[in-house]
mmCIF file of C-alpha atoms in Angstrom:
data_model
loop_
_atom_site.group_PDB
_atom_site.id
_atom_site.type_symbol
_atom_site.label_atom_id
_atom_site.label_comp_id
_atom_site.label_asym_id
_atom_site.label_seq_id
_atom_site.Cartn_x
_atom_site.Cartn_y
_atom_site.Cartn_z
ATOM 1 C CA MET A 1 0.000 0.000 0.000
ATOM 2 C CA ALA A 2 1.397 3.344 -1.008
ATOM 3 C CA TYR A 3 1.984 5.942 1.645
ATOM 4 C CA ASP A 4 -0.045 9.100 1.332
ATOM 5 C CA LEU A 5 1.704 12.445 0.991
ATOM 6 C CA GLU A 6 1.611 13.301 4.717
ATOM 7 C CA GLU A 7 3.170 9.977 5.729
ATOM 8 C CA GLN A 8 5.899 10.405 3.121
ATOM 9 C CA GLU A 9 6.700 13.864 4.431
ATOM 10 C CA GLN A 10 6.917 12.523 7.988
ATOM 11 C CA LEU A 11 9.246 9.712 6.928
ATOM 12 C CA ALA A 12 11.404 12.141 4.992
ATOM 13 C CA ALA A 13 11.636 14.424 8.009
ATOM 14 C CA MET A 14 12.546 11.527 10.296
ATOM 15 C CA GLN A 15 15.188 10.326 7.837
ATOM 16 C CA ALA A 16 16.670 13.803 7.594
ATOM 17 C CA PHE A 17 16.713 14.112 11.373
ATOM 18 C CA TRP A 18 18.383 10.725 11.775
ATOM 19 C CA ASN A 19 20.955 11.506 9.095
ATOM 20 C CA LYS A 20 21.852 14.705 10.912
ATOM 21 C CA TYR A 21 21.673 13.593 14.558
ATOM 22 C CA GLY A 22 21.758 9.787 14.452
ATOM 23 C CA ASN A 23 25.438 9.379 15.245
ATOM 24 C CA MET A 24 25.191 11.856 18.105
ATOM 25 C CA LEU A 25 22.189 10.060 19.562
ATOM 26 C CA MET A 26 23.974 6.728 19.389
ATOM 27 C CA VAL A 27 26.955 8.165 21.227
ATOM 28 C CA VAL A 28 24.652 9.624 23.907
ATOM 29 C CA LEU A 29 22.851 6.290 24.301
ATOM 30 C CA ILE A 30 26.149 4.393 24.578
ATOM 31 C CA ILE A 31 27.453 6.835 27.201
ATOM 32 C CA ALA A 32 24.180 6.624 29.153
ATOM 33 C CA ALA A 33 24.229 2.833 29.077
ATOM 34 C CA GLY A 34 27.870 2.798 30.152
ATOM 35 C CA SER A 35 27.188 5.235 32.972
ATOM 36 C CA TYR A 36 24.290 3.144 34.266
ATOM 37 C CA ALA A 37 26.368 -0.024 34.094
ATOM 38 C CA GLY A 38 29.227 1.733 35.896
ATOM 39 C CA TYR A 39 26.920 3.049 38.603
ATOM 40 C CA THR A 40 25.389 -0.391 39.099
ATOM 41 C CA TRP A 41 28.855 -1.935 39.337
ATOM 42 C CA TRP A 42 29.939 0.769 41.818
ATOM 43 C CA GLN A 43 26.908 0.131 44.044
ATOM 44 C CA ARG A 44 27.564 -3.605 44.013
ATOM 45 C CA ALA A 45 31.255 -3.056 44.799
ATOM 46 C CA GLU A 46 30.338 -0.731 47.667
ATOM 47 C CA ARG A 47 28.054 -3.372 49.176
ATOM 48 C CA VAL A 48 30.758 -6.029 48.878
ATOM 49 C CA ASN A 49 33.393 -3.720 50.393
ATOM 50 C CA ALA A 50 31.095 -2.801 53.288
ATOM 51 C CA ALA A 51 30.436 -6.471 54.033
ATOM 52 C CA GLU A 52 34.143 -7.313 53.941
ATOM 53 C CA ALA A 53 35.087 -4.328 56.111
ATOM 54 C CA SER A 54 32.346 -5.249 58.572
ATOM 55 C CA ALA A 55 33.699 -8.788 58.846
ATOM 56 C CA LEU A 56 37.181 -7.450 59.541
ATOM 57 C CA TYR A 57 35.802 -5.102 62.191
ATOM 58 C CA THR A 58 34.211 -8.101 63.924
ATOM 59 C CA GLN A 59 37.569 -9.869 63.782
ATOM 60 C CA ILE A 60 39.436 -6.913 65.268
ATOM 61 C CA GLN A 61 36.949 -6.687 68.132
ATOM 62 C CA THR A 62 37.483 -10.374 68.872
ATOM 63 C CA ALA A 63 41.268 -9.951 68.736
ATOM 64 C CA ALA A 64 41.117 -6.895 71.008
ATOM 65 C CA THR A 65 39.025 -8.784 73.558
ATOM 66 C CA ALA A 66 41.602 -11.597 73.470
ATOM 67 C CA LYS A 67 44.403 -9.011 74.006
ATOM 68 C CA ASP A 68 46.042 -10.131 70.749
ATOM 69 C CA ASN A 69 47.589 -6.767 69.914
ATOM 70 C CA ALA A 70 49.676 -8.109 67.019
ATOM 71 C CA LYS A 71 46.557 -9.368 65.248
ATOM 72 C CA VAL A 72 44.696 -6.152 66.011
ATOM 73 C CA GLN A 73 47.439 -4.124 64.355
ATOM 74 C CA ARG A 74 47.483 -6.381 61.267
ATOM 75 C CA ILE A 75 43.731 -6.122 60.780
ATOM 76 C CA ALA A 76 43.733 -2.353 61.253
ATOM 77 C CA ALA A 77 46.435 -1.958 58.613
ATOM 78 C CA ASP A 78 44.503 -4.228 56.252
ATOM 79 C CA VAL A 79 41.275 -2.251 56.671
ATOM 80 C CA ARG A 80 42.996 1.088 56.143
ATOM 81 C CA THR A 81 44.713 -0.220 53.014
ATOM 82 C CA LYS A 82 41.624 -1.721 51.394
ATOM 83 C CA TYR A 83 38.711 0.270 52.832
ATOM 84 C CA ALA A 84 40.184 3.636 53.810
ATOM 85 C CA LYS A 85 37.051 5.538 52.782
ATOM 86 C CA SER A 86 34.666 3.441 54.863
ATOM 87 C CA ALA A 87 33.588 4.238 58.410
ATOM 88 C CA TYR A 88 35.135 0.927 59.458
ATOM 89 C CA ALA A 89 38.615 2.322 58.793
ATOM 90 C CA ALA A 90 38.204 4.938 61.528
ATOM 91 C CA MET A 91 36.509 2.437 63.843
ATOM 92 C CA THR A 92 39.279 -0.140 63.467
ATOM 93 C CA SER A 93 41.925 2.562 63.942
ATOM 94 C CA LEU A 94 40.330 3.606 67.233
ATOM 95 C CA THR A 95 40.273 -0.026 68.349
ATOM 96 C CA ALA A 96 43.894 -0.486 67.281
ATOM 97 C CA ALA A 97 44.910 2.676 69.153
ATOM 98 C CA LYS A 98 43.323 1.401 72.361
ATOM 99 C CA SER A 99 44.969 -1.990 71.947
ATOM 100 C CA ALA A 100 48.376 -0.423 71.314
ATOM 101 C CA PHE A 101 47.992 1.856 74.337
ATOM 102 C CA GLU A 102 47.164 -1.100 76.561
ATOM 103 C CA ALA A 103 50.251 -2.847 75.179
ATOM 104 C CA ASN A 104 52.287 0.236 76.151
ATOM 105 C CA ASP A 105 53.012 1.019 72.505
ATOM 106 C CA LEU A 106 52.271 4.737 72.685
ATOM 107 C CA LYS A 107 53.892 5.478 69.337
ATOM 108 C CA SER A 108 51.477 3.169 67.481
ATOM 109 C CA ALA A 109 48.532 4.433 69.498
ATOM 110 C CA LYS A 110 49.317 8.022 68.518
ATOM 111 C CA ALA A 111 49.773 7.041 64.864
ATOM 112 C CA HIS A 112 46.344 5.378 64.740
ATOM 113 C CA LEU A 113 44.669 8.344 66.419
ATOM 114 C CA GLN A 114 46.385 10.783 64.090
ATOM 115 C CA TRP A 115 45.082 8.800 61.123
ATOM 116 C CA VAL A 116 41.542 9.233 62.428
ATOM 117 C CA LEU A 117 42.158 12.965 62.886
ATOM 118 C CA ASP A 118 43.299 13.184 59.274
ATOM 119 C CA ASN A 119 40.616 10.976 57.732
ATOM 120 C CA GLY A 120 37.613 10.509 60.040
ATOM 121 C CA ASN A 121 34.356 12.419 60.298
ATOM 122 C CA ASP A 122 33.750 15.015 63.020
ATOM 123 C CA GLU A 123 32.485 12.488 65.563
ATOM 124 C CA TYR A 124 35.429 10.130 65.148
ATOM 125 C CA LYS A 125 37.817 13.093 65.189
ATOM 126 C CA SER A 126 36.391 14.228 68.525
ATOM 127 C CA ILE A 127 36.837 10.737 69.981
ATOM 128 C CA ALA A 128 40.369 10.509 68.608
ATOM 129 C CA LYS A 129 41.351 13.891 70.060
ATOM 130 C CA LEU A 130 40.068 12.912 73.487
ATOM 131 C CA ARG A 131 42.011 9.664 73.424
ATOM 132 C CA LEU A 132 45.119 11.328 72.036
ATOM 133 C CA ALA A 133 44.968 13.830 74.908
ATOM 134 C CA GLY A 134 44.941 10.810 77.221
ATOM 135 C CA VAL A 135 48.060 9.418 75.537
ATOM 136 C CA LEU A 136 49.767 12.804 75.867
ATOM 137 C CA LEU A 137 48.837 12.835 79.554
ATOM 138 C CA ASP A 138 50.512 9.450 79.933
ATOM 139 C CA GLU A 139 53.594 10.849 78.162
ATOM 140 C CA LYS A 140 53.540 13.902 80.477
ATOM 141 C CA ALA A 141 53.148 16.142 77.414
ATOM 142 C CA TYR A 142 50.721 18.288 79.393
ATOM 143 C CA ASP A 143 50.854 21.523 77.408
ATOM 144 C CA GLU A 144 50.399 19.636 74.153
ATOM 145 C CA GLY A 145 47.410 17.832 75.610
ATOM 146 C CA LEU A 146 45.755 21.038 76.804
ATOM 147 C CA LYS A 147 46.366 22.624 73.418
ATOM 148 C CA LEU A 148 44.650 19.701 71.723
ATOM 149 C CA LEU A 149 41.666 19.928 74.086
ATOM 150 C CA ALA A 150 41.303 23.618 73.192
ATOM 151 C CA THR A 151 40.557 22.748 69.550
ATOM 152 C CA PRO A 152 36.945 22.396 68.318
ATOM 153 C CA PHE A 153 34.899 19.389 69.458
ATOM 154 C CA LEU A 154 31.313 18.400 68.788
ATOM 155 C CA PRO A 155 29.010 19.785 71.522
ATOM 156 C CA GLN A 156 28.161 16.379 72.965
ATOM 157 C CA PHE A 157 31.804 15.904 73.983
ATOM 158 C CA ALA A 158 31.962 19.035 76.175
ATOM 159 C CA GLY A 159 31.766 17.093 79.439
ATOM 160 C CA ALA A 160 34.431 14.576 78.432
ATOM 161 C CA VAL A 161 36.736 17.348 77.225
ATOM 162 C CA ALA A 162 36.464 19.247 80.529
ATOM 163 C CA ASP A 163 37.021 16.006 82.443
ATOM 164 C CA ARG A 164 40.199 15.202 80.494
ATOM 165 C CA LYS A 165 41.371 18.794 80.968
ATOM 166 C CA GLY A 166 40.892 18.360 84.715
ATOM 167 C CA ASP A 167 43.040 15.209 84.649
ATOM 168 C CA ILE A 168 45.893 17.039 82.939
ATOM 169 C CA LEU A 169 45.654 19.994 85.324
ATOM 170 C CA VAL A 170 45.810 17.651 88.318
ATOM 171 C CA ALA A 171 48.949 16.094 86.853
ATOM 172 C CA GLN A 172 50.388 19.618 86.608
ATOM 173 C CA ASN A 173 49.395 20.221 90.243
ATOM 174 C CA LYS A 174 47.128 23.073 89.174
ATOM 175 C CA ILE A 175 44.471 22.044 91.651
ATOM 176 C CA ALA A 176 42.239 25.137 91.603
ATOM 177 C CA GLU A 177 42.064 25.028 87.790
ATOM 178 C CA ALA A 178 41.414 21.298 87.897
ATOM 179 C CA ARG A 179 38.458 21.807 90.227
ATOM 180 C CA SER A 180 37.014 24.343 87.825
ATOM 181 C CA ALA A 181 37.460 21.896 84.949
ATOM 182 C CA TYR A 182 35.732 19.067 86.812
ATOM 183 C CA LEU A 183 32.861 21.388 87.768
ATOM 184 C CA ALA A 184 32.543 22.359 84.110
ATOM 185 C CA ALA A 185 32.462 18.672 83.211
ATOM 186 C CA LEU A 186 29.657 18.025 85.706
ATOM 187 C CA ALA A 187 27.718 21.011 84.403
ATOM 188 C CA ALA A 188 27.936 19.626 80.868
ATOM 189 C CA MET A 189 26.843 16.104 81.869
ATOM 190 C CA ASP A 190 23.260 15.198 82.567
ATOM 191 C CA ALA A 191 22.310 13.229 85.675
ATOM 192 C CA LYS A 192 22.389 9.876 83.849
ATOM 193 C CA HIS A 193 25.784 10.353 82.217
ATOM 194 C CA PRO A 194 27.883 7.213 82.913
ATOM 195 C CA GLY A 195 31.012 9.243 83.628
ATOM 196 C CA ARG A 196 29.448 11.629 86.097
ATOM 197 C CA ALA A 197 30.162 9.559 89.228
ATOM 198 C CA LEU A 198 33.854 9.251 88.370
ATOM 199 C CA VAL A 199 34.163 13.012 87.797
ATOM 200 C CA GLN A 200 32.571 13.575 91.201
ATOM 201 C CA ILE A 201 35.085 11.237 92.841
ATOM 202 C CA LYS A 202 37.994 13.050 91.188
ATOM 203 C CA LEU A 203 36.601 16.450 92.180
ATOM 204 C CA GLU A 204 36.197 15.464 95.825
ATOM 205 C CA ALA A 205 39.645 13.829 95.841
ATOM 206 C CA ILE A 206 41.241 17.232 95.224
ATOM 207 C CA GLY A 207 39.138 19.022 97.811
ATOM 208 C CA GLY A 208 36.317 20.143 95.565
ATOM 209 C CA THR A 209 32.638 20.010 96.459
ATOM 210 C CA MET A 210 29.652 19.203 94.344
ATOM 211 C CA PRO A 211 27.545 22.181 93.346
ATOM 212 C CA ASP A 212 24.310 22.663 95.304
ATOM 213 C CA THR A 213 21.835 21.867 92.568
ATOM 214 C CA LYS A 214 18.836 22.527 94.872
ATOM 215 C CA ALA A 215 20.050 26.030 95.639
ATOM 216 C CA ALA A 216 20.688 26.652 91.951
ATOM 217 C CA ALA A 217 17.155 25.516 91.162
#
């Protein structure tokens, strides 16, 4: 059956359009298909990496509980090498730092904590700074520790920061300043904070007294 004039004109227009833009459209379609395939592959790879990193984090927790510091350090290095961009890298580094500290390897502990400071998110950085201040306290690097505690922290760490500051000030025999720091820590902690009782003990041990909350109310 012959095409009528209108159909012929439409076919001619389509042919002209395809002749002019066909190659470009094919390129666009190929790029789009490749991009979709790449994105799908990336998502699948991310899921696999997360599962593998999670398994290694479970292993490092088991090794830390068993006090197998050598294994902890190996796993932490493996995670940082293969999954540096995952949250598990910071988590394993914090675990490795604690294990190294308990093994009296302060150099390794500081290296792990510094890695978190350089690569972790704000929450992990705050945790790492607190723990690094503790290592510096153990090394008697008091001024360096206080300087670190004066850097920005997330608000929820205010009580822990003041508490650690009090510890360093006690070590420096700056008792009046330490009392002020412990009082600041108590003020920043709510009544159910797990560390509140210990701060109270440390405050009273240096001659401080708990604030009269009833009078303040």
